[in-house]
Amino acid sequence: MTNADVAALFEQLADLLEYRGENAFRVRAYRAAARTILHLVEPLAVIRADPARAFTDLDGVGADLAVKIGAILDTGRLQALDELTDAVPAVVFQLLRVPGLGPKKVKLLVESLGIESLDGLEAACREGRVRGVKGFGEKTEAAILKNLEFVRGTTDERRLWEEADGVVGAILEWMRCCPAVHTVEGAGSWRRGRDTVGDIDLVAVAIDHDSVMRHFLRWEHVAGVIASGSTKASIRGPRGLQVDLRVVSAGSFGAALQYFTGSKEHNIQLRSRARERGWSLNEYGFHPLASGVHATCPPTPTEDDVYRALGLAWIPPELREGRDERLLAAEGRLPVLVGDRDVRGDLHMHTTDTDGEDTLADMVRGAVARGLEYVAITDHGQRVTMAGGLDETRLLRQWERIDRLNESLGADGPAPIVVLKGIEVDMLEKGGLDLPDHVLEQADWVVASLHYGQNQPRERITSRIIEAVEHPAVRVIGHPTGRLINRRPAYDVDMDAVIAAAARSGTFLEINAHPSRLDLDEHHAAAARRAGVKVVISTDAHSVRGLEVMRCGVLQARRGGLTAGDVVNSLPWEGFRGVVAMKTRA
Ligand code: DGT
Ligand code: CA
Ligand code: CA
Ligand code: ZN
């Protein structure tokens, strides 16, 4: 069970309680616990394994909830939810998955229209029956139709890259314990750094195939064997993820790693290039196309050999999507992609002054430990009341503390890090920002984000964001499209217009590195690059652990073809201080 799985169970319980009109206090308690758990970067199992800690240390988790969490970790189930589930019609669960439909609305739809399925809801929307229900209107009806499309397009089968990455790390470690394994590497969409992963693919070279297969199937996390043979096997692993293993000979390793890394589209491009040279290409290597020809083909012990034989530079896996990478590789024009070590600063993070879990001092210590040269503290502005957003007085007080912190950091010798006075302002529903200009002018770093009124029509959302882009104090737009992978679609926004405005005004766009945001996504990141807009990769950390997700943002930037030069926070402090100082823009 991942933290997200546990949080989802509590959310479902809260939904069902609310659907049945039960005690609002209990509903809120479960929701608060779900939020806390979702925000933890550390797995609940790790907390439980630590004798010095208890679930009751977590915000909003009392004795009763702590017991429930333990039971979920043991059994994968929440008994209270199982009991309620039987008492609620099945369609309720489907309807609750539609973004924008909460328990109260679902109850109205079920009871007044007799909706029995997603199809039934779609028909009711198309026939204009939903707008007749109290509390619904034409706009809600249109929003439901759009969101129904989203629900249908999303299965829970694809997991966030970071979740898959945890499983890949564990299985590689296990496979490397096997004496018969010579080499084993992860391939597939995980290696390409896609934002979500369907299943995990491993490629191994082994001395003795059988003992490798036996070792694989003996992994403690195998929940079921899907297929097993002497060269390939598939298991159901932790978190429901399928893991495919291929075992090949050392001479085929390069070809196999290349083949199983994919993507399919990229492989098709390589095969057609191989054909031009009179070869076929598969997971075992190159072979002559014409039968009876005994010409020798290039050997493929490494991936580099495969690309070199085709007259191509080695292509980073993140670019292997069958777009323009083959052309760029043939002409030696592949971008030198930004890497984890290029990142020098983190310009979006929260503290206990709003909805963060760790204090200002702890966040800064965490950033120093990660080797960062500068950070911006960007707690929420006052509009985000739910998170205890800062008004002018509280913000100025925080900035005084940051001044003092910087002084003390530099007290004996050079400071290990520069702490910038920042803020994450909210773009208000009716336009404008949630803190006055005279305050924003005093900030070192202003992130502007849109958290409310996400269902407004395209023109409204777009003009709110462009207004923020053009605001002289705003340096970067936070999570510009608002998507939450597998949970909520992006808001309806004209990103071409936003990117064009950012290019005109020199405003940056964020790649939010949180594994379920990754926003800008790879396509928008690439579009920003083409338009000459620089991006900022930020963690939006709400805890010290949250700082670790930077690598997920870097992967997304790499998939967008970004170089260090495209990423503002790859500048060393000496260069970045000039960016901070540059407040008035053309
Ligand atoms: P996923 O698992 O849906 O996130 O995406 P991938 O890319 O990991 O896809 P997967 O697991 O089906 O296959 C791994 C790689 O193996 C894929 O990227 C390319 C290669 N591959 C698998 N099946 C085929 C196929 O039928 N034709 C070709 N050309 N390549 C294939
Ligand atoms: Ca895969
Ligand atoms: Ca696969
Ligand atoms: Zn934030």
Coordinates of C-alpha atoms and ligand atoms in Angstrom, one line a residue:
M1 CA 0.0 0.0 0.0
T2 CA 1.4 3.4 -1.0
N3 CA 0.6 6.5 1.0
A4 CA -1.6 7.5 -1.8
D5 CA -3.5 4.2 -1.6
V6 CA -4.1 4.7 2.1
A7 CA -5.1 8.3 1.7
A8 CA -7.5 7.3 -1.1
L9 CA -9.2 4.8 1.3
F10 CA -9.8 7.6 3.9
E11 CA -11.0 9.9 1.2
Q12 CA -13.5 7.3 0.0
L13 CA -14.7 6.7 3.5
A14 CA -15.2 10.4 4.0
D15 CA -17.1 10.6 0.7
L16 CA -19.4 7.7 1.6
L17 CA -20.1 9.1 5.1
E18 CA -20.9 12.5 3.5
Y19 CA -23.0 10.8 0.9
R20 CA -25.0 9.2 3.7
G21 CA -25.3 12.5 5.5
E22 CA -23.3 11.4 8.5
N23 CA -21.6 13.5 11.1
A24 CA -19.7 16.3 9.4
F25 CA -17.0 16.3 12.1
R26 CA -16.1 12.7 11.3
V27 CA -16.1 13.5 7.6
R28 CA -13.6 16.3 8.1
A29 CA -11.4 14.3 10.3
Y30 CA -11.0 11.6 7.7
R31 CA -10.3 14.1 5.0
A32 CA -7.7 15.9 7.1
A33 CA -6.0 12.6 7.7
A34 CA -6.0 11.7 4.0
R35 CA -4.4 15.1 3.2
T36 CA -1.7 14.6 5.8
I37 CA -0.9 11.2 4.5
L38 CA -0.9 12.3 0.9
H39 CA 1.6 15.0 1.7
L40 CA 4.0 12.7 3.4
V41 CA 6.9 11.9 1.1
E42 CA 8.1 9.1 3.5
P43 CA 6.2 5.8 3.2
L44 CA 3.9 5.1 6.2
A45 CA 5.6 1.7 6.5
V46 CA 8.9 3.4 7.2
I47 CA 7.3 5.5 10.0
R48 CA 5.8 2.3 11.5
A49 CA 9.1 0.5 11.3
D50 CA 10.7 3.2 13.4
P51 CA 10.2 2.4 17.1
A52 CA 10.8 6.0 18.0
R53 CA 7.8 7.2 16.0
A54 CA 4.1 6.7 15.9
F55 CA 1.3 7.6 13.5
T56 CA -0.3 9.7 16.2
D57 CA 2.6 12.2 15.6
L58 CA 1.1 13.0 12.3
D59 CA -1.2 16.0 12.1
G60 CA -4.8 15.1 12.5
V61 CA -4.1 11.5 13.3
G62 CA -5.5 10.3 16.7
A63 CA -5.4 6.9 18.3
D64 CA -8.4 5.5 16.3
L65 CA -7.0 6.6 13.0
A66 CA -3.5 5.3 13.9
V67 CA -5.1 1.8 14.4
K68 CA -6.9 2.1 11.1
I69 CA -3.7 3.0 9.3
G70 CA -2.0 0.0 10.8
A71 CA -4.8 -2.3 9.8
I72 CA -4.7 -0.9 6.2
L73 CA -1.0 -1.6 6.0
D74 CA -1.5 -5.2 7.2
T75 CA -4.6 -6.1 5.2
G76 CA -4.9 -3.6 2.4
R77 CA -8.4 -2.9 3.6
L78 CA -10.4 -0.4 5.7
Q79 CA -13.1 -2.3 7.5
A80 CA -15.4 0.8 8.0
L81 CA -15.2 1.4 4.3
D82 CA -16.0 -2.2 3.4
E83 CA -19.1 -2.0 5.6
L84 CA -20.3 1.2 4.2
T85 CA -19.6 0.1 0.6
D86 CA -22.3 -2.5 0.8
A87 CA -24.8 0.1 1.9
V88 CA -24.2 2.5 -1.1
P89 CA -25.2 1.9 -4.7
A90 CA -22.2 1.0 -7.0
V91 CA -22.8 3.9 -9.3
V92 CA -21.9 6.3 -6.5
F93 CA -18.3 5.1 -6.7
Q94 CA -18.1 5.7 -10.4
L95 CA -19.7 9.1 -10.2
L96 CA -17.4 10.2 -7.4
R97 CA -14.4 9.6 -9.7
V98 CA -15.7 12.4 -12.0
P99 CA -13.8 15.6 -11.1
G100 CA -16.1 18.3 -9.7
L101 CA -18.7 15.8 -8.4
G102 CA -18.6 15.5 -4.7
P103 CA -20.8 13.3 -2.5
K104 CA -23.6 15.9 -2.2
K105 CA -23.9 16.4 -6.0
V106 CA -23.7 12.7 -6.6
K107 CA -26.5 12.1 -4.2
L108 CA -28.7 14.7 -6.0
L109 CA -28.0 13.1 -9.4
V110 CA -28.7 9.6 -8.2
E111 CA -31.8 10.5 -6.3
S112 CA -33.4 13.0 -8.6
L113 CA -32.4 11.5 -12.0
G114 CA -32.0 7.9 -11.1
I115 CA -28.5 7.8 -12.7
E116 CA -27.2 4.3 -12.7
S117 CA -23.9 4.5 -14.7
L118 CA -21.4 6.9 -16.3
D119 CA -23.2 6.3 -19.6
G120 CA -26.5 7.2 -17.9
L121 CA -24.9 10.4 -16.6
E122 CA -23.6 11.3 -20.1
A123 CA -27.0 10.7 -21.6
A124 CA -28.6 12.9 -19.0
C125 CA -26.1 15.7 -19.7
R126 CA -26.6 15.5 -23.5
E127 CA -30.4 15.5 -23.0
G128 CA -30.1 18.6 -20.8
R129 CA -31.7 16.9 -17.8
V130 CA -28.9 17.6 -15.4
R131 CA -29.3 21.4 -15.6
G132 CA -32.8 21.0 -14.2
V133 CA -31.5 19.5 -10.9
K134 CA -31.4 22.0 -8.1
G135 CA -27.8 23.3 -7.7
F136 CA -26.8 22.3 -11.3
G137 CA -26.8 24.6 -14.3
E138 CA -25.8 24.6 -18.0
K139 CA -22.2 25.3 -17.1
T140 CA -22.0 22.4 -14.6
E141 CA -23.6 20.2 -17.2
A142 CA -20.9 21.1 -19.7
A143 CA -18.1 20.6 -17.1
I144 CA -19.5 17.2 -16.3
L145 CA -19.4 16.1 -19.9
K146 CA -15.8 17.3 -20.3
N147 CA -14.8 15.5 -17.1
L148 CA -16.5 12.3 -18.0
E149 CA -14.2 12.2 -21.0
F150 CA -11.3 12.5 -18.6
V151 CA -12.5 9.8 -16.3
R152 CA -12.9 7.4 -19.2
G153 CA -9.4 8.2 -20.5
T154 CA -7.8 7.5 -17.1
T155 CA -7.4 4.1 -15.8
D156 CA -5.7 3.5 -12.5
E157 CA -3.4 1.1 -14.2
R158 CA -0.7 3.6 -15.0
R159 CA 1.3 4.6 -12.0
L160 CA 3.2 7.7 -11.2
W161 CA 6.9 7.5 -12.4
E162 CA 8.1 8.0 -8.8
E163 CA 6.0 5.0 -7.5
A164 CA 7.3 2.8 -10.3
D165 CA 10.8 4.1 -9.5
G166 CA 10.6 2.8 -6.0
V167 CA 9.7 -0.7 -7.3
V168 CA 12.4 -0.6 -9.9
G169 CA 15.0 0.3 -7.2
A170 CA 13.9 -2.6 -5.0
I171 CA 13.8 -5.3 -7.8
L172 CA 17.1 -4.2 -9.2
E173 CA 18.7 -4.5 -5.8
W174 CA 17.1 -8.0 -5.4
M175 CA 18.2 -9.2 -8.8
R176 CA 21.8 -8.0 -8.3
C177 CA 22.0 -10.3 -5.3
C178 CA 21.7 -13.3 -7.6
P179 CA 25.2 -14.7 -8.3
A180 CA 24.0 -15.9 -11.8
V181 CA 23.1 -12.3 -12.8
H182 CA 25.9 -10.6 -14.8
T183 CA 24.1 -7.4 -15.6
V184 CA 20.5 -6.2 -15.0
E185 CA 19.0 -2.9 -16.0
G186 CA 15.6 -1.2 -16.0
A187 CA 14.1 -0.4 -19.4
G188 CA 10.7 0.7 -20.8
S189 CA 8.9 3.8 -20.0
W190 CA 10.5 3.9 -16.6
R191 CA 13.9 4.4 -18.2
R192 CA 12.5 7.0 -20.6
G193 CA 11.3 8.9 -17.6
R194 CA 7.6 9.1 -18.7
D195 CA 5.4 10.8 -16.2
T196 CA 3.5 7.5 -15.7
V197 CA 4.5 3.9 -16.1
G198 CA 2.3 1.1 -17.3
D199 CA 4.6 -1.8 -16.4
I200 CA 8.2 -2.3 -15.5
D201 CA 10.6 -3.9 -17.9
L202 CA 14.0 -5.4 -16.9
V203 CA 16.7 -6.7 -19.1
A204 CA 19.4 -9.1 -17.7
V205 CA 22.5 -10.9 -18.9
A206 CA 23.0 -14.2 -17.1
I207 CA 25.3 -17.1 -16.9
D208 CA 22.5 -19.5 -16.1
H209 CA 19.0 -18.5 -17.1
D210 CA 17.2 -20.9 -14.9
S211 CA 18.7 -19.8 -11.6
V212 CA 18.0 -16.2 -12.6
M213 CA 14.3 -16.9 -13.3
R214 CA 14.0 -18.8 -10.0
H215 CA 15.6 -15.9 -8.2
F216 CA 13.2 -13.5 -9.8
L217 CA 10.1 -15.5 -8.9
R218 CA 11.4 -15.8 -5.3
W219 CA 11.3 -12.1 -4.7
E220 CA 9.4 -11.4 -1.5
H221 CA 7.1 -8.9 -3.2
V222 CA 5.8 -11.3 -5.9
A223 CA 2.0 -11.2 -5.6
G224 CA 1.4 -13.5 -8.5
V225 CA 3.2 -15.0 -11.5
I226 CA 1.7 -13.9 -14.8
A227 CA 4.0 -15.9 -17.1
S228 CA 7.3 -17.7 -16.7
G229 CA 9.7 -19.3 -19.2
S230 CA 13.4 -19.7 -19.6
T231 CA 14.1 -16.3 -21.2
K232 CA 11.1 -14.2 -20.0
A233 CA 8.9 -13.9 -17.0
S234 CA 6.2 -11.5 -15.8
I235 CA 5.1 -11.1 -12.2
R236 CA 2.6 -8.9 -10.4
G237 CA 4.8 -7.0 -8.0
P238 CA 4.2 -4.4 -5.2
R239 CA 1.5 -1.8 -5.7
G240 CA -0.1 -4.0 -8.4
L241 CA 2.7 -3.2 -10.8
Q242 CA 3.6 -5.8 -13.4
V243 CA 7.3 -6.5 -13.8
D244 CA 8.6 -8.1 -17.0
L245 CA 12.1 -9.7 -17.1
R246 CA 14.0 -10.7 -20.2
V247 CA 17.2 -12.6 -20.0
V248 CA 19.6 -12.3 -23.0
S249 CA 23.2 -13.3 -23.9
A250 CA 25.9 -10.7 -23.3
G251 CA 26.3 -10.2 -27.1
S252 CA 22.7 -9.1 -27.3
F253 CA 22.5 -6.9 -24.3
G254 CA 22.8 -3.6 -26.1
A255 CA 20.2 -4.6 -28.7
A256 CA 17.8 -5.9 -25.9
L257 CA 18.2 -2.8 -23.7
Q258 CA 17.6 -0.6 -26.7
Y259 CA 14.6 -2.7 -27.8
F260 CA 12.9 -2.9 -24.4
T261 CA 13.5 0.7 -23.6
G262 CA 11.4 1.7 -26.6
S263 CA 9.4 3.6 -27.3
K264 CA 7.7 1.5 -30.0
E265 CA 7.7 4.6 -32.3
H266 CA 11.4 5.2 -31.7
N267 CA 12.1 1.5 -32.4
I268 CA 10.2 1.7 -35.7
Q269 CA 12.5 4.7 -36.7
L270 CA 15.6 2.7 -35.9
R271 CA 14.4 -0.4 -37.7
S272 CA 13.7 1.6 -40.9
R273 CA 17.2 3.0 -40.7
A274 CA 18.6 -0.5 -40.2
R275 CA 16.7 -1.6 -43.3
E276 CA 18.4 1.1 -45.4
R277 CA 21.6 -0.6 -44.5
G278 CA 20.4 -4.0 -45.4
W279 CA 19.8 -5.3 -41.9
S280 CA 16.9 -6.1 -39.7
L281 CA 17.0 -5.1 -36.0
N282 CA 15.4 -6.9 -33.1
E283 CA 16.1 -7.5 -29.4
Y284 CA 18.9 -9.9 -30.3
G285 CA 20.8 -7.6 -32.6
F286 CA 21.3 -6.9 -36.3
H287 CA 20.7 -9.6 -39.0
P288 CA 21.1 -9.6 -42.7
L289 CA 17.8 -8.8 -44.5
A290 CA 18.3 -11.0 -47.5
S291 CA 18.1 -14.7 -46.8
G292 CA 21.1 -16.7 -47.7
V293 CA 23.4 -13.7 -47.3
H294 CA 26.2 -14.5 -44.8
A295 CA 27.4 -11.0 -44.3
T296 CA 28.5 -10.3 -40.8
C297 CA 26.4 -7.6 -39.0
P298 CA 27.7 -5.2 -36.3
P299 CA 27.8 -6.8 -32.8
T300 CA 25.6 -5.2 -30.2
P301 CA 26.9 -5.8 -26.7
T302 CA 26.2 -2.2 -25.7
E303 CA 23.4 0.2 -26.6
D304 CA 26.0 2.6 -28.0
D305 CA 27.0 -0.1 -30.6
V306 CA 23.4 -0.1 -31.9
Y307 CA 23.2 3.6 -32.4
R308 CA 26.8 3.8 -33.8
A309 CA 26.1 1.1 -36.4
L310 CA 23.1 3.2 -37.6
G311 CA 25.3 6.3 -37.9
L312 CA 23.6 7.9 -34.9
A313 CA 24.8 9.5 -31.7
W314 CA 23.6 7.7 -28.6
I315 CA 20.1 9.1 -27.8
P316 CA 19.2 9.7 -24.2
P317 CA 16.2 7.5 -23.3
E318 CA 14.1 10.5 -22.4
L319 CA 14.1 11.6 -26.1
R320 CA 13.2 8.2 -27.5
E321 CA 9.6 9.0 -28.4
G322 CA 9.7 8.9 -32.2
R323 CA 9.6 12.6 -32.6
D324 CA 12.6 14.4 -34.1
E325 CA 15.3 12.6 -32.1
R326 CA 16.6 10.4 -35.0
L327 CA 17.1 13.5 -37.2
L328 CA 18.9 15.4 -34.5
A329 CA 21.1 12.3 -33.7
A330 CA 22.0 11.9 -37.4
E331 CA 23.0 15.5 -37.7
G332 CA 24.9 15.6 -34.3
R333 CA 22.4 18.2 -33.0
L334 CA 21.0 16.4 -30.0
P335 CA 20.6 18.9 -27.1
V336 CA 22.8 18.3 -24.1
L337 CA 20.0 17.7 -21.6
V338 CA 19.9 19.3 -18.2
G339 CA 21.0 16.9 -15.5
D340 CA 20.4 16.5 -11.7
R341 CA 23.7 18.0 -11.0
D342 CA 23.0 21.2 -12.9
V343 CA 20.3 22.2 -10.4
R344 CA 21.7 24.9 -8.1
G345 CA 18.6 26.3 -6.4
D346 CA 15.0 25.5 -5.5
L347 CA 12.6 28.4 -5.9
H348 CA 9.2 27.1 -4.6
M349 CA 8.7 25.6 -1.1
H350 CA 6.5 25.9 1.9
T351 CA 7.0 26.0 5.6
T352 CA 4.9 25.6 8.8
D353 CA 4.0 29.3 8.4
T354 CA 1.4 28.0 5.9
D355 CA 0.7 24.4 4.9
G356 CA 4.3 23.0 5.1
E357 CA 5.2 20.4 7.7
D358 CA 8.7 21.6 8.5
T359 CA 9.9 25.0 9.8
L360 CA 11.8 27.6 7.8
A361 CA 15.0 26.7 9.5
D362 CA 14.5 23.0 8.8
M363 CA 13.7 23.6 5.2
V364 CA 16.9 25.6 4.8
R365 CA 19.0 23.0 6.6
G366 CA 17.5 20.4 4.2
A367 CA 18.4 22.5 1.2
V368 CA 22.0 22.9 2.5
A369 CA 22.2 19.2 2.9
R370 CA 21.2 18.7 -0.7
G371 CA 24.0 21.0 -1.8
L372 CA 21.7 23.8 -3.0
E373 CA 23.3 27.3 -3.3
Y374 CA 20.0 29.2 -2.9
V375 CA 16.3 28.7 -2.1
A376 CA 13.2 30.9 -2.2
I377 CA 10.7 30.4 0.6
T378 CA 7.4 30.8 -1.1
D379 CA 4.5 30.2 1.3
H380 CA 0.9 30.8 0.2
G381 CA -0.6 34.2 0.0
Q382 CA -3.7 35.1 2.0
R383 CA -6.3 33.8 -0.6
V384 CA -5.4 30.2 0.3
T385 CA -7.3 30.3 3.6
M386 CA -7.4 26.5 3.8
A387 CA -3.6 26.5 4.1
G388 CA -3.4 29.5 6.5
G389 CA -2.2 31.8 3.7
L390 CA -0.1 34.8 4.7
D391 CA -1.4 38.4 4.9
E392 CA 0.9 41.4 4.6
T393 CA 1.7 41.5 8.3
R394 CA 2.6 37.8 8.6
L395 CA 4.5 37.8 5.4
L396 CA 6.7 40.8 6.4
R397 CA 7.3 39.1 9.7
Q398 CA 8.5 36.0 7.9
W399 CA 10.8 38.0 5.7
E400 CA 12.3 39.6 8.8
R401 CA 13.1 36.1 10.1
I402 CA 14.7 35.3 6.7
D403 CA 16.8 38.4 7.0
R404 CA 18.0 37.3 10.4
L405 CA 18.5 33.7 9.2
N406 CA 20.7 34.9 6.3
E407 CA 22.7 37.1 8.7
S408 CA 23.3 34.1 11.1
L409 CA 24.2 31.8 8.1
G410 CA 26.9 34.3 7.2
A411 CA 28.1 35.0 10.7
D412 CA 31.2 32.8 10.7
G413 CA 32.6 32.8 7.2
P414 CA 30.8 32.5 3.9
A415 CA 27.1 31.5 4.1
P416 CA 26.4 27.9 2.8
I417 CA 23.2 29.1 1.1
V418 CA 21.2 32.2 0.2
V419 CA 17.6 32.3 1.4
L420 CA 15.4 34.4 -0.8
K421 CA 12.3 36.2 0.5
G422 CA 9.5 34.8 -1.7
I423 CA 5.8 34.3 -1.8
E424 CA 3.4 32.1 -3.8
V425 CA 0.6 34.6 -4.7
D426 CA -2.7 33.5 -5.8
M427 CA -4.4 34.7 -9.0
L428 CA -7.8 35.7 -7.8
E429 CA -10.9 34.5 -9.5
K430 CA -11.9 37.9 -10.6
G431 CA -8.3 38.8 -11.7
G432 CA -5.5 40.4 -9.8
L433 CA -3.3 38.9 -7.1
D434 CA -4.0 38.3 -3.4
L435 CA -1.3 40.6 -2.0
P436 CA -0.8 44.3 -2.9
D437 CA 1.9 45.5 -5.2
H438 CA 3.7 47.5 -2.6
V439 CA 4.3 44.2 -0.7
L440 CA 5.3 42.2 -3.8
E441 CA 7.8 44.8 -4.8
Q442 CA 9.8 44.0 -1.7
A443 CA 10.0 40.3 -2.5
D444 CA 13.1 38.7 -3.9
W445 CA 11.0 36.1 -5.7
V446 CA 7.3 35.9 -6.6
V447 CA 5.6 32.7 -7.9
A448 CA 2.1 33.2 -9.1
S449 CA -0.3 30.3 -9.1
L450 CA -3.9 29.6 -9.7
H451 CA -5.7 27.5 -7.1
Y452 CA -9.3 28.8 -7.2
G453 CA -11.8 29.1 -10.0
Q454 CA -10.2 26.3 -12.0
N455 CA -13.5 25.6 -13.8
Q456 CA -13.8 29.0 -15.3
P457 CA -14.0 29.2 -19.1
R458 CA -10.8 29.1 -21.2
E459 CA -10.7 32.9 -21.9
R460 CA -11.1 33.8 -18.2
I461 CA -8.4 31.4 -17.0
T462 CA -6.1 32.4 -19.9
S463 CA -6.5 36.1 -19.2
R464 CA -6.0 35.6 -15.4
I465 CA -2.7 33.8 -16.1
I466 CA -1.5 36.3 -18.7
E467 CA -2.3 39.1 -16.3
A468 CA 0.0 37.5 -13.8
V469 CA 2.6 36.8 -16.4
E470 CA 2.6 40.5 -17.2
H471 CA 2.6 41.7 -13.6
P472 CA 6.0 43.4 -13.1
A473 CA 6.6 41.7 -9.7
V474 CA 5.8 38.1 -10.9
R475 CA 8.9 36.1 -11.9
V476 CA 7.4 32.7 -12.5
I477 CA 4.0 31.0 -13.0
G478 CA 3.6 28.0 -10.6
H479 CA 2.2 24.7 -12.0
P480 CA 0.9 26.5 -15.0
T481 CA -1.9 24.1 -16.1
G482 CA -3.0 22.7 -12.7
R483 CA -3.1 19.1 -13.8
L484 CA -2.9 16.4 -11.1
I485 CA -2.0 13.2 -12.9
N486 CA -4.7 10.5 -12.7
R487 CA -6.8 12.8 -10.5
R488 CA -7.7 16.1 -12.3
P489 CA -7.3 17.3 -15.8
A490 CA -5.5 20.6 -16.6
Y491 CA -7.6 23.7 -16.5
D492 CA -8.8 24.9 -19.8
V493 CA -6.1 27.3 -20.7
D494 CA -4.6 28.5 -24.0
M495 CA -1.0 27.6 -23.2
D496 CA 0.3 28.9 -26.6
A497 CA -1.0 32.4 -25.5
V498 CA 0.6 32.0 -22.0
I499 CA 3.9 30.9 -23.5
A500 CA 3.9 33.8 -26.0
A501 CA 3.1 36.3 -23.2
A502 CA 5.9 34.8 -21.1
A503 CA 8.3 35.2 -24.0
R504 CA 7.3 38.9 -24.4
S505 CA 7.6 39.8 -20.7
G506 CA 10.5 37.6 -19.7
T507 CA 8.5 35.8 -17.1
F508 CA 9.5 32.2 -16.4
L509 CA 7.3 29.1 -16.3
E510 CA 7.6 26.4 -13.7
I511 CA 8.1 22.8 -14.1
N512 CA 6.6 21.7 -10.8
A513 CA 8.6 18.6 -9.9
H514 CA 5.9 17.0 -7.7
P515 CA 5.4 13.5 -9.1
S516 CA 1.7 14.0 -9.5
R517 CA 2.0 17.5 -11.0
L518 CA 5.0 17.5 -13.5
D519 CA 3.5 20.7 -14.8
L520 CA 4.6 22.1 -17.3
D521 CA 4.5 18.7 -18.9
E522 CA 7.1 17.6 -21.5
H523 CA 5.1 19.0 -24.5
H524 CA 4.7 22.4 -22.9
A525 CA 8.3 22.4 -21.7
A526 CA 9.4 21.8 -25.3
A527 CA 7.1 24.6 -26.5
A528 CA 8.5 27.0 -23.9
R529 CA 12.0 26.2 -25.1
R530 CA 11.0 26.8 -28.8
A531 CA 9.6 30.2 -27.8
G532 CA 12.7 31.1 -25.9
V533 CA 10.9 31.0 -22.5
K534 CA 13.1 29.9 -19.7
V535 CA 11.8 27.5 -17.1
V536 CA 12.3 27.1 -13.4
I537 CA 12.3 23.5 -12.0
S538 CA 10.9 23.6 -8.5
T539 CA 9.9 21.0 -5.9
D540 CA 7.0 22.9 -4.3
A541 CA 8.2 21.0 -1.2
H542 CA 5.9 21.0 1.8
S543 CA 8.6 19.1 3.9
V544 CA 12.3 18.5 3.9
R545 CA 11.6 15.1 2.3
G546 CA 9.7 16.9 -0.4
L547 CA 12.9 18.5 -1.7
E548 CA 13.9 15.1 -3.1
V549 CA 11.4 15.2 -6.0
M550 CA 13.6 17.6 -7.9
R551 CA 14.9 14.7 -10.0
C552 CA 11.3 14.1 -11.2
G553 CA 11.1 17.6 -12.5
V554 CA 14.5 17.3 -14.1
L555 CA 13.3 14.1 -16.0
Q556 CA 10.3 16.0 -17.3
A557 CA 12.6 18.8 -18.5
R558 CA 14.9 16.3 -20.2
R559 CA 11.8 14.8 -21.9
G560 CA 11.1 18.3 -23.2
G561 CA 14.6 18.5 -24.6
L562 CA 15.7 21.2 -22.2
T563 CA 19.4 22.0 -21.6
A564 CA 20.9 23.6 -18.5
G565 CA 20.8 26.9 -20.4
D566 CA 17.0 26.6 -20.6
V567 CA 16.6 26.2 -16.8
V568 CA 17.0 29.4 -14.7
N569 CA 17.8 27.6 -11.5
S570 CA 20.8 25.9 -13.0
L571 CA 22.6 29.2 -12.7
P572 CA 25.2 29.3 -9.9
W573 CA 24.3 31.9 -7.3
E574 CA 26.7 34.4 -8.8
G575 CA 24.7 34.4 -12.0
F576 CA 21.3 33.9 -10.4
R577 CA 21.7 37.0 -8.2
G578 CA 21.6 39.0 -11.4
V579 CA 18.3 37.4 -12.3
V580 CA 16.8 38.3 -8.8
A581 CA 18.0 41.9 -9.2
M582 CA 16.4 42.2 -12.6
K583 CA 13.0 43.3 -11.4
T584 CA 12.0 45.7 -14.1
R585 CA 11.5 44.0 -17.4
A586 CA 10.9 45.2 -20.9
Ligands
DGT1 P1 4.3 1.4 -20.6 O1 4.8 0.1 -20.0 O2 3.0 1.3 -21.1 O3 4.5 2.5 -19.7 O4 5.3 1.7 -21.8 P2 6.5 0.9 -22.4 O5 7.2 1.8 -23.4 O6 7.4 0.5 -21.2 O7 5.9 -0.3 -23.2 P3 6.0 -1.9 -23.0 O8 6.2 -2.2 -21.5 O9 4.8 -2.4 -23.6 O10 7.2 -2.3 -23.8 C1 8.5 -2.0 -23.5 C2 9.3 -1.7 -24.7 O11 9.5 -2.8 -25.5 C3 8.6 -0.7 -25.6 O12 8.8 0.6 -25.3 C4 9.1 -1.1 -27.0 C5 9.3 -2.5 -26.9 N1 8.2 -3.3 -27.4 C6 7.3 -4.0 -26.7 N2 6.4 -4.5 -27.6 C7 6.7 -4.2 -28.8 C8 6.2 -4.4 -30.1 O13 5.2 -5.1 -30.3 N3 6.9 -3.8 -31.1 C9 8.0 -3.0 -30.9 N4 8.5 -2.4 -32.0 N5 8.5 -2.8 -29.8 C10 7.9 -3.3 -28.7
CA2 CA 6.7 -0.9 -19.6
CA3 CA 6.3 -4.5 -20.5
ZN4 ZN 3.3 25.8 -3.7

